[in-house]
Coordinates of C-alpha atoms in Angstrom, one line a residue:
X1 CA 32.3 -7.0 4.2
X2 CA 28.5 -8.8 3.7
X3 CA 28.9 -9.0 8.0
X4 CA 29.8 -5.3 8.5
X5 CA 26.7 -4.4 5.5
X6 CA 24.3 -6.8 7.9
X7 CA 25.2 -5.3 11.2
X8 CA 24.9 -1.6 9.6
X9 CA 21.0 -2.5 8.4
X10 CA 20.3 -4.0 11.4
X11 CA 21.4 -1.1 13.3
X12 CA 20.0 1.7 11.0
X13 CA 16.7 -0.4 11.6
X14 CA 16.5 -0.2 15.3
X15 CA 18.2 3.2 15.5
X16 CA 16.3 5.2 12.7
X17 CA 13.2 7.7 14.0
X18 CA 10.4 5.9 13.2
X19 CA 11.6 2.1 15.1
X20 CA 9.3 2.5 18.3
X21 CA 6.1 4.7 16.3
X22 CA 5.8 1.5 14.2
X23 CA 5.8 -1.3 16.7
X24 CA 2.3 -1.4 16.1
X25 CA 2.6 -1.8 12.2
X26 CA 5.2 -4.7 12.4
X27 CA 3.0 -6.5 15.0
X28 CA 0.7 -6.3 12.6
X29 CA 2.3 -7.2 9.7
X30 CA 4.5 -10.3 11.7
X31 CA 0.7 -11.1 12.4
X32 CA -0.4 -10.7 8.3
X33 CA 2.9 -13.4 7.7
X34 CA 2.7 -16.1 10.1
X35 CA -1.2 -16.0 8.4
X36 CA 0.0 -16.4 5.3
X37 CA 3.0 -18.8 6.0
X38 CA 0.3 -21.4 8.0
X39 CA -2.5 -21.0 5.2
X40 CA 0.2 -22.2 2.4
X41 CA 1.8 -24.9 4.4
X42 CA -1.9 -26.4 5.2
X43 CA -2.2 -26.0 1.8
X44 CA 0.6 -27.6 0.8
X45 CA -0.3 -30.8 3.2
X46 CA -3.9 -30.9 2.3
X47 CA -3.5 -30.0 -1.7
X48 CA -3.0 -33.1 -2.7
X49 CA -5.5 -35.1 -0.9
X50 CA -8.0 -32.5 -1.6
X51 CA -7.2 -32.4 -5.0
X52 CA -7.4 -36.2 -5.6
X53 CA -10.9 -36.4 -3.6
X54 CA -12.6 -33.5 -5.6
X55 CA -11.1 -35.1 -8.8
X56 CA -10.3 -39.0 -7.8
X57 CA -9.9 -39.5 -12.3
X58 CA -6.8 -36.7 -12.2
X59 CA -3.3 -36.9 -11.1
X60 CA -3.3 -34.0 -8.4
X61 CA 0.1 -32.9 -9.4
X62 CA -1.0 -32.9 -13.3
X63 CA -3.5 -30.6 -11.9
X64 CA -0.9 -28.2 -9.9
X65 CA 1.1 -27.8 -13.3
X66 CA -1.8 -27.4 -15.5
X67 CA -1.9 -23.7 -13.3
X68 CA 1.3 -23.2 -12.6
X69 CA 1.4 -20.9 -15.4
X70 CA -1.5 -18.7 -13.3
X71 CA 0.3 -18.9 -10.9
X72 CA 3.6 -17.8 -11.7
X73 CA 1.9 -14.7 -13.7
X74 CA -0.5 -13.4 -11.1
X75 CA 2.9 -13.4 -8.7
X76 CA 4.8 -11.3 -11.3
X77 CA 2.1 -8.6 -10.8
X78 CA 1.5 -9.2 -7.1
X79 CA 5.2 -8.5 -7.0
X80 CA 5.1 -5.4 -9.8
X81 CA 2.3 -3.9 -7.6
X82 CA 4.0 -4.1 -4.1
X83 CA 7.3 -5.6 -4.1
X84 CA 9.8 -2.5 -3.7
X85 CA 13.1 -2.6 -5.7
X86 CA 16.0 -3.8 -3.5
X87 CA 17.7 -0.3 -1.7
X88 CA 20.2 0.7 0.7
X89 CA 21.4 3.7 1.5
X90 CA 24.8 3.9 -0.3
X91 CA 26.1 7.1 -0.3
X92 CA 28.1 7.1 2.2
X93 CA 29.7 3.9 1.2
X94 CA 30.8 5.1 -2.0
X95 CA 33.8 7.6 -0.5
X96 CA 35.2 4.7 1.3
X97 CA 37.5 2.1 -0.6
X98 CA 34.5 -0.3 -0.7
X99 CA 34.6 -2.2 -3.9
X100 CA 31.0 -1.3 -6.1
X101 CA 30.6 -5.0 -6.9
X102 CA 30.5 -6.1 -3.5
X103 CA 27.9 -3.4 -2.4
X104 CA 25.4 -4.0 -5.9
X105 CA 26.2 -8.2 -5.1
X106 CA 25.0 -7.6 -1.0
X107 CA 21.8 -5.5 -2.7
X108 CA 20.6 -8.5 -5.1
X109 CA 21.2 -11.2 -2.3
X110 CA 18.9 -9.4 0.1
X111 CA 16.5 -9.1 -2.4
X112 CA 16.4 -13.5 -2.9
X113 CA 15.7 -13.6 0.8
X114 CA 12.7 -11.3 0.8
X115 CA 9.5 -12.7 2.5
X116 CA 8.0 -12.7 -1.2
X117 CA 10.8 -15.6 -2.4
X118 CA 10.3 -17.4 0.9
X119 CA 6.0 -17.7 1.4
X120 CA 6.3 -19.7 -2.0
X121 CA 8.2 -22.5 -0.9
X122 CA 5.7 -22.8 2.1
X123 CA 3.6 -24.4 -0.1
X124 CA 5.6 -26.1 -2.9
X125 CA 7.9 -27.7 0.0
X126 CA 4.6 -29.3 2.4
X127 CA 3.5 -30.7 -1.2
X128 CA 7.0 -31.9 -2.8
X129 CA 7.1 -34.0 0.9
X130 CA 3.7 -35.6 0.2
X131 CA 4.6 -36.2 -3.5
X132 CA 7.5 -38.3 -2.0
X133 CA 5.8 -39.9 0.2
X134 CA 2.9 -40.7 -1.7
X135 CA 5.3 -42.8 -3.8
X136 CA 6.1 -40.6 -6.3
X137 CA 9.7 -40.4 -8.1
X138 CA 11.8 -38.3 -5.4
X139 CA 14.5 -37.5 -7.9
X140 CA 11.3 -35.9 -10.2
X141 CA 10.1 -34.3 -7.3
X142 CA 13.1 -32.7 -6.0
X143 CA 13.8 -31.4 -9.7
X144 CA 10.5 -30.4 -10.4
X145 CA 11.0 -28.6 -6.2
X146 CA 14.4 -27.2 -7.5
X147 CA 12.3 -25.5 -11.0
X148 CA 10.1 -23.9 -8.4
X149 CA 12.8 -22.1 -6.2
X150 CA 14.7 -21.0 -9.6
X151 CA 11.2 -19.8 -10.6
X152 CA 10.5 -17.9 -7.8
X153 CA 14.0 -16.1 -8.0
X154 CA 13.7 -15.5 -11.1
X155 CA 10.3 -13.9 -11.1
X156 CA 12.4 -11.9 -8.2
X157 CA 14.8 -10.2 -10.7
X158 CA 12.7 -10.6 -13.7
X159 CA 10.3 -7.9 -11.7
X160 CA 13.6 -5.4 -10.7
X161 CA 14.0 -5.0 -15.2
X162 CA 10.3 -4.3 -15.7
X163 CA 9.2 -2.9 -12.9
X164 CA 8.6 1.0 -14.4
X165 CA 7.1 -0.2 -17.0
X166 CA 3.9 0.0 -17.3
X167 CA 3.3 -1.6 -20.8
X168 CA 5.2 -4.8 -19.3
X169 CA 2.3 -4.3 -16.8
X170 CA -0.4 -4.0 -19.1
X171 CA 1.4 -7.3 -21.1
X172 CA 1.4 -10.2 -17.7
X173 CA -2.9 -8.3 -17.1
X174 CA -3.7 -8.9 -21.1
X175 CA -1.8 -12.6 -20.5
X176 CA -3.5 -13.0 -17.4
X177 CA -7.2 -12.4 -18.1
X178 CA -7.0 -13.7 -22.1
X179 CA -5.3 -16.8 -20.8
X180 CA -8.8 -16.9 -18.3
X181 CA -10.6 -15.9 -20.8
X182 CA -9.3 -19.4 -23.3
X183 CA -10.1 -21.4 -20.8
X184 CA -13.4 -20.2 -19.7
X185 CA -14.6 -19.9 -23.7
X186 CA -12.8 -23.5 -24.3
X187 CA -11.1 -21.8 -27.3
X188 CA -7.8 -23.6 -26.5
X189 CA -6.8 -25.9 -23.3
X190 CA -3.6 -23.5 -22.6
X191 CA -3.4 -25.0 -18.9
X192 CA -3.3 -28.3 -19.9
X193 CA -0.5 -27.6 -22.9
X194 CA 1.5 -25.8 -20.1
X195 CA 1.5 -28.3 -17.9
X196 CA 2.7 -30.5 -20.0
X197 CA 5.7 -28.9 -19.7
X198 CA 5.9 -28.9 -16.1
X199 CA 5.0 -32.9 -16.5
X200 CA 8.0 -33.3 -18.4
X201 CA 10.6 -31.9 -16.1
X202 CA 8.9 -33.6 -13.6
X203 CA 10.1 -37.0 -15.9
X204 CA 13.0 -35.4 -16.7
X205 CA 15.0 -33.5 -14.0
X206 CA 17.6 -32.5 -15.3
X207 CA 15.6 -30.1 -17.6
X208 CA 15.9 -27.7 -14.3
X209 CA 18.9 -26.4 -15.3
X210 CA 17.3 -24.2 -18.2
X211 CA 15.5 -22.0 -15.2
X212 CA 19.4 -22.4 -13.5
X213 CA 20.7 -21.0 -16.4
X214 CA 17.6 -18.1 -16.5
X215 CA 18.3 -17.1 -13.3
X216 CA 22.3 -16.3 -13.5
X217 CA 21.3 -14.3 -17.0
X218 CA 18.5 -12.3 -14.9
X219 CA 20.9 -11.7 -11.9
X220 CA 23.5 -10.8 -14.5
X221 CA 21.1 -8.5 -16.3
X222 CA 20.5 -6.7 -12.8
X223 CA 23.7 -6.8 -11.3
X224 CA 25.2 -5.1 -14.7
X225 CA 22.1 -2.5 -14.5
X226 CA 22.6 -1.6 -10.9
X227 CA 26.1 -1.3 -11.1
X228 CA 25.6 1.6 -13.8
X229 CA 24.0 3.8 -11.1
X230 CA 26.1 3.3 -8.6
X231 CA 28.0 6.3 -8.7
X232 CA 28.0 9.0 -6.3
X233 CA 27.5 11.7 -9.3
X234 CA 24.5 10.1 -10.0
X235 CA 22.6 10.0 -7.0
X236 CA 23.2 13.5 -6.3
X237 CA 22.3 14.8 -9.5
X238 CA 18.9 16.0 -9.9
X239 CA 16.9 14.8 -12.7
X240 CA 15.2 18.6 -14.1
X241 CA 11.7 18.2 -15.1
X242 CA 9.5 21.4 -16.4
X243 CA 6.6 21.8 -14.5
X244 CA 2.9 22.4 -16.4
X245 CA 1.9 25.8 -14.4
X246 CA -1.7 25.8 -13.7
X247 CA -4.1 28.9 -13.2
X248 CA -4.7 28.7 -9.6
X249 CA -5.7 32.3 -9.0
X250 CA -9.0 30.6 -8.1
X251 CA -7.5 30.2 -4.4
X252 CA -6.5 33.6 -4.3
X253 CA -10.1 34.7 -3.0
X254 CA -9.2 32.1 0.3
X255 CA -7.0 34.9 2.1
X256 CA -3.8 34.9 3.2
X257 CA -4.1 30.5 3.1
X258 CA -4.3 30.8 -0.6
X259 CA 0.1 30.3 -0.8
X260 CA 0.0 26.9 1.0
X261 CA -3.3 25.6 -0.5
X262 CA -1.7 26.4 -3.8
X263 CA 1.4 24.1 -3.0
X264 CA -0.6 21.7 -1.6
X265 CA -2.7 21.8 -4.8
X266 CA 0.5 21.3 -7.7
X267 CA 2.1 18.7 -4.9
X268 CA -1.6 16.6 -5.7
X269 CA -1.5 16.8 -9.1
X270 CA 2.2 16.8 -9.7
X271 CA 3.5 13.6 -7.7
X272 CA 3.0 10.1 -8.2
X273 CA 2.0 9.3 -3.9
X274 CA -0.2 12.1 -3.9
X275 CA -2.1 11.7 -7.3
X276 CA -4.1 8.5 -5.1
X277 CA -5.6 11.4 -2.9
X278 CA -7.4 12.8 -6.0
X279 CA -8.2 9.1 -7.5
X280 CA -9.5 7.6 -4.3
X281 CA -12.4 10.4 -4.3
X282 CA -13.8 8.4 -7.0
X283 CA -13.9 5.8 -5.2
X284 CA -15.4 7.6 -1.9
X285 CA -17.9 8.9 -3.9
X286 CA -19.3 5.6 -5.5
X287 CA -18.6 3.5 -2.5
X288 CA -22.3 3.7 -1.3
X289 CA -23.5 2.0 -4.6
X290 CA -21.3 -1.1 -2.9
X291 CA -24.2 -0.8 0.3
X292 CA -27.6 0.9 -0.6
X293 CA -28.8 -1.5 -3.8
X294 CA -28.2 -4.2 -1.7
X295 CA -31.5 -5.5 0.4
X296 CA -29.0 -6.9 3.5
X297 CA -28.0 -3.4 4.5
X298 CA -31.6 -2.2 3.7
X299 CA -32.9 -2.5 7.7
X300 CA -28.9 -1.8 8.8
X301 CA -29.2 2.4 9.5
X302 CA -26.0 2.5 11.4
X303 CA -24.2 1.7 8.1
X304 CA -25.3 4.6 6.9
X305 CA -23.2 6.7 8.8
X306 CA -20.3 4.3 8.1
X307 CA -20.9 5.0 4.2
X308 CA -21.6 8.9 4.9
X309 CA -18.5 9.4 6.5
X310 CA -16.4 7.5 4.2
X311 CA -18.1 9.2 1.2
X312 CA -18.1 12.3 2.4
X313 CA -14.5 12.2 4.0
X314 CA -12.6 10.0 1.6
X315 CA -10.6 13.1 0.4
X316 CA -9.9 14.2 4.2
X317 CA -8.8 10.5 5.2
X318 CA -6.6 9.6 2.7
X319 CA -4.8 13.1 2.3
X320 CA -5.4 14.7 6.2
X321 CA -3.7 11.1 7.6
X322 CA -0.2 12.1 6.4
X323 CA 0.0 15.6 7.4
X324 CA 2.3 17.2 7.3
X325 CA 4.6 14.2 5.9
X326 CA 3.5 15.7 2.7
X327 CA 5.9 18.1 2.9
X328 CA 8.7 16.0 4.3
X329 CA 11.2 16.4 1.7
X330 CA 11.6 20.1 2.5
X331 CA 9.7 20.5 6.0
X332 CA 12.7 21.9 7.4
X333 CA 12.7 24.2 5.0
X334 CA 9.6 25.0 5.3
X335 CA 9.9 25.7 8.7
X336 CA 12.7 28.1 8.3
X337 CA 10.0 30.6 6.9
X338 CA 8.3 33.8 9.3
X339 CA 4.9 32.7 9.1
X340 CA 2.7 31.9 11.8
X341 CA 2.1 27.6 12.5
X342 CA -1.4 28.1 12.5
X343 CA -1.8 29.5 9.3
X344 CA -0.1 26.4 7.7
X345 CA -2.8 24.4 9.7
X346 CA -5.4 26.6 8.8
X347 CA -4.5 25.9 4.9
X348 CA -4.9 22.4 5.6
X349 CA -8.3 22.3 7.8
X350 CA -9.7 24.7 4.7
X351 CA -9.3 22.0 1.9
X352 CA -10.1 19.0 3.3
X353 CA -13.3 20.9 4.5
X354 CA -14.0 22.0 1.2
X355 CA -13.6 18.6 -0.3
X356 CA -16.5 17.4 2.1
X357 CA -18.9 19.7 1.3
X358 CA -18.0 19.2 -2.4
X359 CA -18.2 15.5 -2.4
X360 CA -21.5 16.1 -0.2
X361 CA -23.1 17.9 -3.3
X362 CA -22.1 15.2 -5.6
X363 CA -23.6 12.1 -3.2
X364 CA -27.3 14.5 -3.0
X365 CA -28.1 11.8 -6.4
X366 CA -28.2 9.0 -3.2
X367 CA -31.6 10.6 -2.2
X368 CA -32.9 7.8 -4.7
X369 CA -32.1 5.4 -2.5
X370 CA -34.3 7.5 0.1
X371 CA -34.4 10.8 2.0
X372 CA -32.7 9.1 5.2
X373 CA -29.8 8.6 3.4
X374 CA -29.3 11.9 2.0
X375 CA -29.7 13.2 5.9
X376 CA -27.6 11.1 7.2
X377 CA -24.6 12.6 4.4
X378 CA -25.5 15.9 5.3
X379 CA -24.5 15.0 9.1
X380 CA -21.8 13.0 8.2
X381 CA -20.6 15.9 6.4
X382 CA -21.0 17.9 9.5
X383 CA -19.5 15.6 11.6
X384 CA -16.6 15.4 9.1
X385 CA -16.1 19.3 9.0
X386 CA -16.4 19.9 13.3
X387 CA -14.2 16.4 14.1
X388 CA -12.6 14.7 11.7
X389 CA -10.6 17.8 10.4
X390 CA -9.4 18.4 14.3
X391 CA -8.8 14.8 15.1
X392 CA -6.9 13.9 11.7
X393 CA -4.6 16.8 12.2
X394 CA -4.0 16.0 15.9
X395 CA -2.9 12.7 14.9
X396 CA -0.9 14.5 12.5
X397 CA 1.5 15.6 15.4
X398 CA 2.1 12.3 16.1
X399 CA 3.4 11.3 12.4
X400 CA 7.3 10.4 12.3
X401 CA 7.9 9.0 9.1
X402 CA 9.1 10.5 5.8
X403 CA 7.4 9.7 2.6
X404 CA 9.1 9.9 -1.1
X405 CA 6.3 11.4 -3.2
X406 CA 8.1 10.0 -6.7
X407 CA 6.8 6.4 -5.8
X408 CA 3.8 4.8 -7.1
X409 CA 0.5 5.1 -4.6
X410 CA -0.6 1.5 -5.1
X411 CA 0.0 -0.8 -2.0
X412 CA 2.6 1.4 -0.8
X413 CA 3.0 1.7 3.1
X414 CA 6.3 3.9 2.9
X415 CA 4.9 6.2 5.3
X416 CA 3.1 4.3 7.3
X417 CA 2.6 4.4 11.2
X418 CA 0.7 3.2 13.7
X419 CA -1.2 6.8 13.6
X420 CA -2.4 5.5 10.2
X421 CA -4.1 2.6 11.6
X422 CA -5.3 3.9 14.9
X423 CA -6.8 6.8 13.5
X424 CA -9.7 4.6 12.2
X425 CA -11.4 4.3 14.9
X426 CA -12.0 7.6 16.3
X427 CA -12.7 8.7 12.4
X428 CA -15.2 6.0 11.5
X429 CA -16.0 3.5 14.1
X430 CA -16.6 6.3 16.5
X431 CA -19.6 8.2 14.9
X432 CA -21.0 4.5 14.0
X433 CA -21.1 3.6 17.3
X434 CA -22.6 6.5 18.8
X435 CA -25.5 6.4 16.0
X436 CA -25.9 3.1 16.2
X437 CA -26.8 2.9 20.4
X438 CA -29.2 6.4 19.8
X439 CA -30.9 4.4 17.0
X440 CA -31.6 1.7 19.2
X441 CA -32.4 3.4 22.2
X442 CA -34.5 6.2 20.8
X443 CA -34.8 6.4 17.1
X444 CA -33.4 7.6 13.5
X445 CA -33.8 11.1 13.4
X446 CA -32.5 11.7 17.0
X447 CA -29.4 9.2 16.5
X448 CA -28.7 11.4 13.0
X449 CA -29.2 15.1 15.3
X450 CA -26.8 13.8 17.6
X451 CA -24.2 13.0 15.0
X452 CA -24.6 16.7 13.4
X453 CA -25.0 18.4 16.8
X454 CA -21.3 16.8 17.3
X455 CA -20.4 18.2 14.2
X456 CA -21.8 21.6 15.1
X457 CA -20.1 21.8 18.9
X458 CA -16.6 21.2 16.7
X459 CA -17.3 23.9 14.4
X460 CA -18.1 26.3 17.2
X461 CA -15.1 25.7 18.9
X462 CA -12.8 25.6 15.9
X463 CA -10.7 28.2 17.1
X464 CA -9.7 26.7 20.5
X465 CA -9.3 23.5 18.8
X466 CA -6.8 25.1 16.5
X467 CA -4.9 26.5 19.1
X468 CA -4.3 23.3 21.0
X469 CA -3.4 21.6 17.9
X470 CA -0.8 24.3 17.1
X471 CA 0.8 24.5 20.0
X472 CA 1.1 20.6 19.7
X473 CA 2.9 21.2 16.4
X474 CA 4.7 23.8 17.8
X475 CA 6.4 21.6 20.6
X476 CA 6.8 18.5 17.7
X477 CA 8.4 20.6 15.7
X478 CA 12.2 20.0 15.9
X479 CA 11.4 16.3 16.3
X480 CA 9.3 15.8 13.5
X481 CA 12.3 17.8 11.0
X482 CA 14.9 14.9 13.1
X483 CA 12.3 12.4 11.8
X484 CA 11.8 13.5 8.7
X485 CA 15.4 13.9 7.6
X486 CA 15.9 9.8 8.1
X487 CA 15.3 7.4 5.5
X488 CA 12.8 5.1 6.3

């Protein structure tokens, strides 16, 4: 039965809609591994004869366990933030005479052999090998090797039980930065009385069956709290939530738009993916304090544009790059309705272009910094209005994946294409570019015309633009409600 579950993933992997739009995404991320898989086993070779020439007086695997408890801690939230809870698509699997046990059992072993369990020993394995051959105990080593895989699994499960909550969250930060905050202050020499213990099962082996012991009441924990929603009544059923209405009769004075801007406003505020559009305009909007205090960028004027853009656009980026996967769940649906494509489009060019000119008024305080950078926002935010709107929702045609709006925003790639990543360029590296050559070859205020005239020719031609883009839609249709029904 685990042999049939394998070759079932491994074919809904290479068969589902998105296999092909990603390639670019997994390259990437293949590349993002093997980084991180040769900077931990250098690590792990060179540890301990860097440790022992920056501190020759110290034992350099005293030192290791005197942070192990670091360590360990800023993994748990590492894995809280990004580490996704172990799924499968088991529906179907639950009206066939398939035992439950078997299918929560397969769940919980795919979840030890995730790339988070593994990078670990990339390290811990390179230094256990010097250890040993540096003369150390190998029966120490290997059990104090051994406490380190049972660690790292059972951080694994431990993060499954407390993953939604966000006061077990707010518990391994407060741990985290008060432990830092000992040490730093010399209140108490917590790393030191930690690694003590980490010293002693080092001198006493057999001590590792304690985290042995931890690990089979974790996986039990899981296994028995998976099991209980393993039913086929349950994942069908639909958890009813009443929604807080909100006044938006506001929108009512945008024309016959207002309908979809509405739905696009309570989809912001009421799910947990979208809520990191609204958040991340914050961050847009403060991101030139980052660049313009600071006397290296002072001579740099093609950074302006880089921060006017961004600043300007960080609403249009983050929410116009997954259009329409937004709507997804119920595009099909939504497709089913008798109103023209264009006016859905139309809905979505008008509030990402109101969100420019909004976060432009809120950036005119940067004119302290000096009247270039307040012109170079105002064409960035005229460049962001006649371009970026058309080119972000072009690339929208392109978008094949289906994203789950109940999960948490933070490090979350569900979603993700290699639209996502490509679209960069033309959206920000572009206009930098261009300003950057005018600025050098002629000067600032040319270089900063050219970049609103841009904006200007896009706004004049709005209209044809539209219509290419919806007749691209148009034709995508029908794929993009095939793409959109699959699980990613």
């Amino acid at each position: 039965m685990i042999s049939r579950f394998l070759k079932l993933e491994w074919k809904q992997f290479f068969r589902s809609a998105s296999f092909g739009k990603s390639i670019f995404l997994n390259i990437l991320l293949v590349f993002f591994a093997l980084y991180f898989i040769v900077s931990f086993s250098i690590l792990g070779v060179g540890g301990f004869y860097i440790l022992k020439e920056q501190f020759p007086d110290k034992d350099p695997l005293v030192l290791v366990n005197s942070y192990l408890l670091f360590a360990i801690v800023a993994d748990l939230i590492f894995r809280y933030i990004m580490q996704k809870l172990p799924v499968m698509n088991i529906k179907p699997f639950l009206i066939l005479p398939i035992k439950r046990n078997k299918i929560v059992h397969f769940i919980l072993a795919k979840s030890s052999a995730s790339l988070f369990n593994v990078m670990g020993l990339f390290f811990y394995i390179p230094f256990a090998i010097v250890l040993i051959r540096e003369g150390y105990s190998v029966l120490g080593v290997l059990g104090w090797l051994a406490s380190m895989i049972l660690i790292i699994q059972c951080t694994n499960f431990l993060n499954f039980l407390i993953n939604k909550n966000n006061i077990a969250l707010g518990g391994l930060i407060t741990l985290l930065v008060g432990g830092y905050l000992v040490e730093y202050f010399q209140l108490f020499n917590l790393a030191s009385f930690v690694g003590k213990g980490f010293d002693f099962i080092y001198l006493n082996p057999i001590v590792s069956v304690v985290f042995l012991i931890l690990l089979i009441v974790l996986y039990i924990a899981n296994y028995k709290q998976l099991k209980n929603e393993v039913y086929l009544d349950a994942l069908i059923s639909e958890k009813v939530e009443q929604a807080n209405a909100s006044d938006l009769s506001f929108a009512d004075k945008l024309g016959d738009v207002a309908p979809f801007i509405k739905n696009d406003l309570r989809l912001m505020w009421r799910n947990k993916r979208t809520k990191s559009s609204i958040w991340m305009v914050l961050v847009g909007l403060l991101y030139g304090l980052f660049f313009y205090p600071n006397p290296l960028y002072a001579d740099k004027d093609f950074m302006f544009v880089l921060v006017g853009i961004f600043s300007t656009g960080t609403f249009l980026i983050n929410f116009g790059q997954f259009i329409p996967a937004w709507d997804s769940s119920y595009y099909k649906m939504l497709m089913s309705q008798n109103f023209k494509y264009e006016r859905y489009l139309k809905s979505k060019f008008t509030i990402m272009s109101i969100s420019v000119v909004g976060l432009f008024v809120l950036g005119i305080p940067y004119v302290y910094f000096g009247w270039k950078i307040l012109l170079v926002h105002f064409a960035a935010m005229i460049y962001n209005v006649g371009v970026n709107t058309h080119v972000i929702l072009y690339g929208g045609t392109f978008n094949r994946k289906k994203i789950n709006l109940d999960e948490k925003a933070a490090f979350n790639f569900q979603g993700t294409g290699a639209v996502q990543w490509l679209i960069g360029l033309p959206l920000m590296i572009l206009p930098m570019i261009i300003f950057g050559l005018i600025n050098w070859l002629v000067n600032f205020e040319i270089a900063t015309l050219t970049i609103a005239i841009l904006g200007f020719v896009g706004i004049a031609l709005h209209k044809k633009l539209m219509a290419f883009i919806t007749k691209k839609y148009i034709a995508n249709k029908y794929v993009m409600i095939h793409a959109f029904n699959q699980e990613n």
